Amino acid sequence: MKTLKIAIQKSGRLNEKSVELLKNCGLNFENYKSSLISPVSNFPLEILFLRDDDIPEYVQDGIADLGIVGENVIQETEVEVSYLQKLGFGKCSLKIAVPNNNTIDDLQQLNGRSIATTYPVILGKFLKEKGITSDIRTISGSVEISPGLGLSDAICDLVSTGGTLKSNGLKPFADVMSSEAVLIGRKGSENEDLVQELIQRIQSVLRAKETKYVVLNVERKNLPAITALLPGVKSPSVVPLAEGDWVAVHTVIPERDFWDRISQLKQAGAQGIVVMPIEKIIL
Ligand code: PRT
Ligand code: ZN
């Protein structure tokens, strides 16, 4: 049987979460900072540790079957790969920002101005779509200091908390794209069965992260009110308690509206609520 290869970032913002995701899929491997390849002992897979910028091309060219990389890098490198799964980490947006004291308040005012960026391809397409002609200055890093040094009128860079813009006296002005880490692959991979198996494992881990397992106690007369608050669950498990007319309800609740849902359940008579993380959900 062929051994699959998955390329992940060697070090940087996506490394830790990529390793954690693969470990949560039950894959056993060593994460030595010095090695470029790590074999997985319990799945026909090798992990390649690379600079993130090289990952899309390695996947396109078939050196790796799969890769984990930010959407921004894929768009910038303009490679032919398939998006297999959004992974929910490494979230950020590519934004144009201008100095706080700048009066630019309309995209058209960027006409004829200079914009420093490490994303000339994405920015170029964005400006073209808007019919704007700016002078794109491609630099390799520390984009945020360029207006202060008089190198450009504006910048286009990734933003997550916004702290870097703020501490450099810049304000976000326009959103160019939003990005997160994604699993990429190639059409017509020779080992589609293994690829699918790995995608299913990844999806079961992601699904579990989005939900919590909840056990609560409720008087039987309040059970209809409780189940009405649990849409999406076909039929929660209801277990009679040893004493009185009480039951335990076992269910799953989506993480995104967790606290709202819990307070509604309490108002409807739920008591002794126990919440547990879920490791995997296999459909
Ligand atoms: O060495 P290698 O080439 O592999 O890594 P790298 O230095 O090119 O990339 P790295 O590790 O910095 O980022 C990897 C990926 O993380 C990016 O391609 C994005 O998809 C994603 N990501 C998420 C970010 C950010 N958030 C982010 N905030 N990448 C960079 N930043 C930088 C941004 O460029 C700016 O300098 O963080 C600063 C802004 O952050 P805030 O929080 O102050 O807004
Ligand atoms: Zn990089």
Tab-separated table of C-alpha atoms and ligand atoms in Angstrom:
chain	number	residue	atom	x	y	z
A	1	MET	CA	0.000	0.000	0.000
A	2	LYS	CA	1.185	3.499	-0.814
A	3	THR	CA	2.169	5.878	1.992
A	4	LEU	CA	0.326	9.195	1.971
A	5	LYS	CA	2.184	12.420	2.648
A	6	ILE	CA	0.720	15.446	4.376
A	7	ALA	CA	2.604	18.755	4.463
A	8	ILE	CA	2.214	21.020	7.486
A	9	GLN	CA	4.013	24.178	8.628
A	10	LYS	CA	7.354	23.418	10.303
A	11	SER	CA	7.167	26.313	12.742
A	12	GLY	CA	4.959	29.359	13.014
A	13	ARG	CA	1.354	30.159	13.719
A	14	LEU	CA	-0.191	27.038	12.165
A	15	ASN	CA	2.302	24.422	13.385
A	16	GLU	CA	0.933	23.714	16.853
A	17	LYS	CA	-2.748	23.492	15.838
A	18	SER	CA	-1.907	21.337	12.795
A	19	VAL	CA	0.053	18.877	14.966
A	20	GLU	CA	-2.731	18.871	17.579
A	21	LEU	CA	-5.375	18.136	14.930
A	22	LEU	CA	-3.400	15.194	13.515
A	23	LYS	CA	-2.708	13.813	17.020
A	24	ASN	CA	-6.429	14.110	17.844
A	25	CYS	CA	-7.079	11.987	14.752
A	26	GLY	CA	-5.273	9.205	16.610
A	27	LEU	CA	-2.069	9.469	14.555
A	28	ASN	CA	1.144	8.555	16.397
A	29	PHE	CA	4.225	10.495	15.357
A	30	GLU	CA	7.184	12.358	16.801
A	31	ASN	CA	7.159	16.119	16.408
A	32	TYR	CA	10.909	16.760	16.431
A	33	LYS	CA	11.659	20.363	15.533
A	34	SER	CA	14.777	19.201	13.685
A	35	SER	CA	13.203	16.630	11.365
A	36	LEU	CA	11.676	17.372	7.981
A	37	ILE	CA	9.752	14.114	7.738
A	38	SER	CA	8.054	12.188	10.514
A	39	PRO	CA	6.556	8.752	9.843
A	40	VAL	CA	3.219	7.893	11.461
A	41	SER	CA	3.458	4.530	13.218
A	42	ASN	CA	-0.238	3.543	13.073
A	43	PHE	CA	-1.399	4.877	9.657
A	44	PRO	CA	0.282	4.749	6.221
A	45	LEU	CA	1.199	8.434	6.402
A	46	GLU	CA	4.297	10.614	6.544
A	47	ILE	CA	4.249	14.174	7.814
A	48	LEU	CA	6.403	16.704	5.944
A	49	PHE	CA	7.360	19.835	7.895
A	50	LEU	CA	7.752	22.789	5.497
A	51	ARG	CA	7.670	26.589	5.191
A	52	ASP	CA	4.009	27.448	4.699
A	53	ASP	CA	4.707	29.230	1.390
A	54	ASP	CA	5.955	25.959	-0.167
A	55	ILE	CA	2.984	23.805	0.859
A	56	PRO	CA	0.498	24.619	-1.968
A	57	GLU	CA	3.105	23.922	-4.656
A	58	TYR	CA	4.204	20.628	-3.046
A	59	VAL	CA	0.574	19.482	-3.096
A	60	GLN	CA	-0.018	20.703	-6.656
A	61	ASP	CA	3.111	18.904	-7.875
A	62	GLY	CA	2.251	15.647	-6.095
A	63	ILE	CA	5.182	15.678	-3.670
A	64	ALA	CA	2.592	15.748	-0.894
A	65	ASP	CA	-0.940	14.340	-1.207
A	66	LEU	CA	-2.416	16.712	1.352
A	67	GLY	CA	-1.462	19.966	3.031
A	68	ILE	CA	-2.568	22.263	5.827
A	69	VAL	CA	-2.092	25.941	5.012
A	70	GLY	CA	-3.774	29.358	5.220
A	71	GLU	CA	-6.175	30.285	2.390
A	72	ASN	CA	-4.174	33.510	1.964
A	73	VAL	CA	-1.085	31.515	0.971
A	74	ILE	CA	-3.040	29.420	-1.554
A	75	GLN	CA	-4.545	32.502	-3.183
A	76	GLU	CA	-1.206	34.277	-3.305
A	77	THR	CA	0.664	31.344	-4.863
A	78	GLU	CA	-2.140	30.784	-7.445
A	79	VAL	CA	-1.747	27.009	-7.486
A	80	GLU	CA	-4.220	24.369	-8.678
A	81	VAL	CA	-5.291	22.488	-5.555
A	82	SER	CA	-8.641	21.368	-4.166
A	83	TYR	CA	-10.022	22.735	-0.916
A	84	LEU	CA	-11.035	19.687	1.101
A	85	GLN	CA	-11.953	21.074	4.512
A	86	LYS	CA	-11.892	24.349	6.447
A	87	LEU	CA	-10.148	23.687	9.751
A	88	GLY	CA	-11.369	26.512	12.002
A	89	PHE	CA	-7.977	27.809	13.189
A	90	GLY	CA	-5.460	30.390	11.909
A	91	LYS	CA	-8.347	32.812	11.307
A	92	CYS	CA	-7.357	36.272	10.101
A	93	SER	CA	-8.242	38.867	7.458
A	94	LEU	CA	-6.159	40.575	4.855
A	95	LYS	CA	-6.884	44.276	5.222
A	96	ILE	CA	-5.774	47.551	3.771
A	97	ALA	CA	-4.810	49.971	6.545
A	98	VAL	CA	-3.843	53.622	6.537
A	99	PRO	CA	-2.217	55.899	9.152
A	100	ASN	CA	-4.667	57.141	11.830
A	101	ASN	CA	-4.246	60.765	10.769
A	102	ASN	CA	-4.966	59.973	7.106
A	103	THR	CA	-8.147	61.331	5.573
A	104	ILE	CA	-8.581	58.479	3.056
A	105	ASP	CA	-12.149	57.237	3.580
A	106	ASP	CA	-13.079	55.876	0.180
A	107	LEU	CA	-11.448	53.062	-1.804
A	108	GLN	CA	-11.213	55.296	-4.895
A	109	GLN	CA	-8.884	57.576	-2.945
A	110	LEU	CA	-6.275	54.804	-3.144
A	111	ASN	CA	-5.879	55.647	-6.842
A	112	GLY	CA	-2.304	56.750	-7.454
A	113	ARG	CA	-1.264	55.975	-3.855
A	114	SER	CA	1.338	53.427	-2.802
A	115	ILE	CA	0.452	50.310	-0.801
A	116	ALA	CA	3.115	48.090	0.800
A	117	THR	CA	2.312	44.381	1.100
A	118	THR	CA	3.628	40.841	1.091
A	119	TYR	CA	0.468	39.850	-0.861
A	120	PRO	CA	0.875	41.581	-4.256
A	121	VAL	CA	-1.135	38.963	-6.193
A	122	ILE	CA	-4.244	39.063	-3.985
A	123	LEU	CA	-4.059	42.840	-3.594
A	124	GLY	CA	-3.524	43.332	-7.335
A	125	LYS	CA	-6.662	41.311	-8.170
A	126	PHE	CA	-8.693	43.131	-5.524
A	127	LEU	CA	-7.713	46.582	-6.797
A	128	LYS	CA	-8.298	45.545	-10.410
A	129	GLU	CA	-11.830	44.373	-9.577
A	130	LYS	CA	-12.529	47.736	-7.965
A	131	GLY	CA	-11.014	49.599	-10.918
A	132	ILE	CA	-8.295	51.177	-8.784
A	133	THR	CA	-4.708	51.746	-9.904
A	134	SER	CA	-2.294	51.945	-7.002
A	135	ASP	CA	1.428	51.493	-6.785
A	136	ILE	CA	1.827	48.072	-5.110
A	137	ARG	CA	5.159	47.878	-3.271
A	138	THR	CA	6.050	44.273	-2.550
A	139	ILE	CA	8.133	43.860	0.595
A	140	SER	CA	9.063	40.694	2.442
A	141	GLY	CA	8.051	41.579	6.008
A	142	SER	CA	7.420	44.233	8.681
A	143	VAL	CA	4.847	45.795	6.387
A	144	GLU	CA	3.298	47.764	9.250
A	145	ILE	CA	6.293	50.088	9.647
A	146	SER	CA	6.393	51.215	6.027
A	147	PRO	CA	3.997	54.233	6.216
A	148	GLY	CA	5.928	55.524	9.257
A	149	LEU	CA	9.173	55.280	7.279
A	150	GLY	CA	7.599	57.134	4.355
A	151	LEU	CA	7.821	54.041	2.113
A	152	SER	CA	4.092	53.862	1.354
A	153	ASP	CA	0.771	55.641	1.912
A	154	ALA	CA	-1.027	52.496	3.036
A	155	ILE	CA	-0.386	48.832	3.776
A	156	CYS	CA	-2.160	45.567	3.029
A	157	ASP	CA	-1.455	42.908	5.662
A	158	LEU	CA	-2.974	40.116	7.712
A	159	VAL	CA	-4.784	41.165	10.858
A	160	SER	CA	-6.034	38.967	13.676
A	161	THR	CA	-6.344	40.939	16.944
A	162	GLY	CA	-5.609	44.312	15.332
A	163	GLY	CA	-2.892	44.990	17.953
A	164	THR	CA	-0.074	45.363	15.419
A	165	LEU	CA	-1.993	47.970	13.397
A	166	LYS	CA	-2.877	49.897	16.553
A	167	SER	CA	0.648	49.941	17.955
A	168	ASN	CA	1.917	51.260	14.612
A	169	GLY	CA	-0.629	54.094	14.439
A	170	LEU	CA	-2.635	52.493	11.621
A	171	LYS	CA	-6.380	51.953	11.174
A	172	PRO	CA	-8.029	49.197	9.124
A	173	PHE	CA	-9.714	50.651	6.095
A	174	ALA	CA	-10.888	47.882	3.737
A	175	ASP	CA	-11.270	44.080	3.920
A	176	VAL	CA	-9.558	42.268	1.060
A	177	MET	CA	-10.132	38.652	2.116
A	178	SER	CA	-10.723	36.522	5.182
A	179	SER	CA	-8.679	33.410	5.727
A	180	GLU	CA	-8.322	30.348	7.894
A	181	ALA	CA	-6.283	27.149	7.786
A	182	VAL	CA	-7.635	24.632	5.267
A	183	LEU	CA	-6.877	21.057	4.272
A	184	ILE	CA	-5.910	20.944	0.616
A	185	GLY	CA	-5.427	18.040	-1.769
A	186	ARG	CA	-5.145	17.261	-5.444
A	187	LYS	CA	-7.784	15.953	-7.836
A	188	GLY	CA	-7.231	12.351	-8.861
A	189	SER	CA	-4.916	11.333	-6.004
A	190	GLU	CA	-3.836	7.692	-6.521
A	191	ASN	CA	-4.777	6.771	-2.994
A	192	GLU	CA	-8.230	8.255	-2.697
A	193	ASP	CA	-9.370	5.653	-0.096
A	194	LEU	CA	-6.679	6.688	2.376
A	195	VAL	CA	-7.317	10.376	1.691
A	196	GLN	CA	-11.028	9.874	2.416
A	197	GLU	CA	-10.258	7.927	5.609
A	198	LEU	CA	-8.083	10.782	6.860
A	199	ILE	CA	-10.669	13.436	5.926
A	200	GLN	CA	-13.325	11.510	7.849
A	201	ARG	CA	-11.100	11.353	10.920
A	202	ILE	CA	-10.433	15.093	10.687
A	203	GLN	CA	-14.148	15.857	10.287
A	204	SER	CA	-15.046	13.727	13.318
A	205	VAL	CA	-12.558	15.706	15.435
A	206	LEU	CA	-13.869	19.064	14.120
A	207	ARG	CA	-17.490	18.085	14.719
A	208	ALA	CA	-16.675	17.081	18.292
A	209	LYS	CA	-14.997	20.442	18.914
A	210	GLU	CA	-18.160	22.251	17.883
A	211	THR	CA	-20.328	20.462	20.454
A	212	LYS	CA	-20.472	19.636	24.162
A	213	TYR	CA	-21.980	16.573	25.796
A	214	VAL	CA	-24.516	17.607	28.426
A	215	VAL	CA	-26.261	15.554	31.120
A	216	LEU	CA	-28.983	17.230	33.174
A	217	ASN	CA	-31.658	16.224	35.652
A	218	VAL	CA	-35.264	17.295	35.292
A	219	GLU	CA	-38.660	16.447	36.763
A	220	ARG	CA	-40.586	14.318	34.298
A	221	LYS	CA	-43.376	16.931	34.035
A	222	ASN	CA	-40.818	19.447	32.705
A	223	LEU	CA	-39.381	17.040	30.120
A	224	PRO	CA	-41.412	18.388	27.117
A	225	ALA	CA	-40.168	21.934	27.821
A	226	ILE	CA	-36.584	20.668	27.979
A	227	THR	CA	-36.760	18.614	24.779
A	228	ALA	CA	-38.357	21.585	22.971
A	229	LEU	CA	-35.130	23.476	23.717
A	230	LEU	CA	-33.033	20.800	22.053
A	231	PRO	CA	-33.726	21.170	18.340
A	232	GLY	CA	-31.420	19.247	16.086
A	233	VAL	CA	-31.359	16.340	18.527
A	234	LYS	CA	-33.787	13.756	17.149
A	235	SER	CA	-34.505	12.223	20.516
A	236	PRO	CA	-32.298	12.844	23.540
A	237	SER	CA	-31.583	9.838	25.796
A	238	VAL	CA	-33.831	9.947	28.860
A	239	VAL	CA	-32.795	7.787	31.826
A	240	PRO	CA	-35.041	7.375	34.918
A	241	LEU	CA	-33.402	8.305	38.229
A	242	ALA	CA	-33.584	5.952	41.221
A	243	GLU	CA	-35.701	8.306	43.297
A	244	GLY	CA	-38.835	10.357	42.662
A	245	ASP	CA	-40.244	11.374	39.352
A	246	TRP	CA	-36.957	12.678	37.966
A	247	VAL	CA	-35.049	11.735	34.816
A	248	ALA	CA	-31.544	12.390	33.467
A	249	VAL	CA	-31.386	13.802	29.930
A	250	HIS	CA	-28.241	13.146	27.842
A	251	THR	CA	-27.747	15.387	24.844
A	252	VAL	CA	-25.245	17.410	22.780
A	253	ILE	CA	-25.279	21.205	22.503
A	254	PRO	CA	-23.505	23.326	19.865
A	255	GLU	CA	-20.596	25.310	21.307
A	256	ARG	CA	-21.622	28.549	19.550
A	257	ASP	CA	-24.838	29.156	21.523
A	258	PHE	CA	-23.835	27.125	24.562
A	259	TRP	CA	-24.434	29.663	27.371
A	260	ASP	CA	-27.773	30.882	25.998
A	261	ARG	CA	-28.983	27.317	25.702
A	262	ILE	CA	-27.842	26.398	29.234
A	263	SER	CA	-29.675	29.334	30.814
A	264	GLN	CA	-32.846	28.465	28.875
A	265	LEU	CA	-32.571	24.860	30.087
A	266	LYS	CA	-32.169	26.032	33.705
A	267	GLN	CA	-35.252	28.230	33.406
A	268	ALA	CA	-37.177	25.239	32.068
A	269	GLY	CA	-36.309	23.254	35.210
A	270	ALA	CA	-32.946	21.602	34.453
A	271	GLN	CA	-30.757	20.907	37.502
A	272	GLY	CA	-27.380	19.309	38.193
A	273	ILE	CA	-26.118	20.109	34.688
A	274	VAL	CA	-22.867	18.302	33.837
A	275	VAL	CA	-20.953	19.386	30.701
A	276	MET	CA	-18.255	17.245	29.074
A	277	PRO	CA	-15.975	17.718	26.075
A	278	ILE	CA	-16.470	15.280	23.210
A	279	GLU	CA	-13.431	13.644	21.637
A	280	LYS	CA	-14.910	12.489	18.322
A	281	ILE	CA	-18.308	12.278	16.602
A	282	ILE	CA	-18.482	9.582	13.950
A	283	LEU	CA	-21.571	9.713	11.760
B	1	PRT	O1	8.111	30.349	8.289
B	1	PRT	P1	6.890	30.303	7.465
B	1	PRT	O2	7.053	30.889	6.093
B	1	PRT	O3	6.309	28.910	7.437
B	1	PRT	O4	5.781	31.169	8.256
B	1	PRT	P2	5.322	32.684	8.061
B	1	PRT	O5	6.169	33.537	8.932
B	1	PRT	O6	5.202	33.039	6.606
B	1	PRT	O7	3.823	32.614	8.572
B	1	PRT	P3	3.214	32.726	10.048
B	1	PRT	O8	3.626	31.567	10.891
B	1	PRT	O9	3.398	34.090	10.613
B	1	PRT	O10	1.657	32.599	9.674
B	1	PRT	C1	1.149	31.438	9.089
B	1	PRT	C2	-0.304	31.660	8.724
B	1	PRT	O11	-1.048	32.000	9.887
B	1	PRT	C3	-0.580	32.822	7.784
B	1	PRT	O12	-0.329	32.504	6.433
B	1	PRT	C4	-2.064	33.061	8.038
B	1	PRT	O13	-2.837	32.156	7.270
B	1	PRT	C5	-2.228	32.712	9.513
B	1	PRT	N1	-2.348	33.903	10.389
B	1	PRT	C6	-3.373	34.089	11.271
B	1	PRT	C7	-1.527	34.958	10.470
B	1	PRT	C8	-2.078	35.811	11.438
B	1	PRT	N2	-3.217	35.238	11.914
B	1	PRT	C9	-1.396	37.032	11.771
B	1	PRT	N3	-1.893	37.792	12.613
B	1	PRT	N4	-0.360	35.269	9.858
B	1	PRT	C10	0.271	36.390	10.183
B	1	PRT	N5	-0.196	37.292	11.106
B	1	PRT	C11	0.681	38.475	11.386
B	1	PRT	C12	0.417	39.669	10.442
B	1	PRT	O14	1.172	39.526	9.249
B	1	PRT	C13	0.870	40.849	11.305
B	1	PRT	O15	2.267	40.996	11.266
B	1	PRT	O16	0.462	38.977	12.680
B	1	PRT	C14	0.494	40.396	12.693
B	1	PRT	C15	-0.871	40.955	13.019
B	1	PRT	O17	-1.450	40.288	14.112
B	1	PRT	P4	-2.417	41.070	15.109
B	1	PRT	O18	-2.912	40.019	16.067
B	1	PRT	O19	-1.589	42.120	15.821
B	1	PRT	O20	-3.533	41.679	14.312
B	2	ZN	ZN	5.648	31.947	5.055
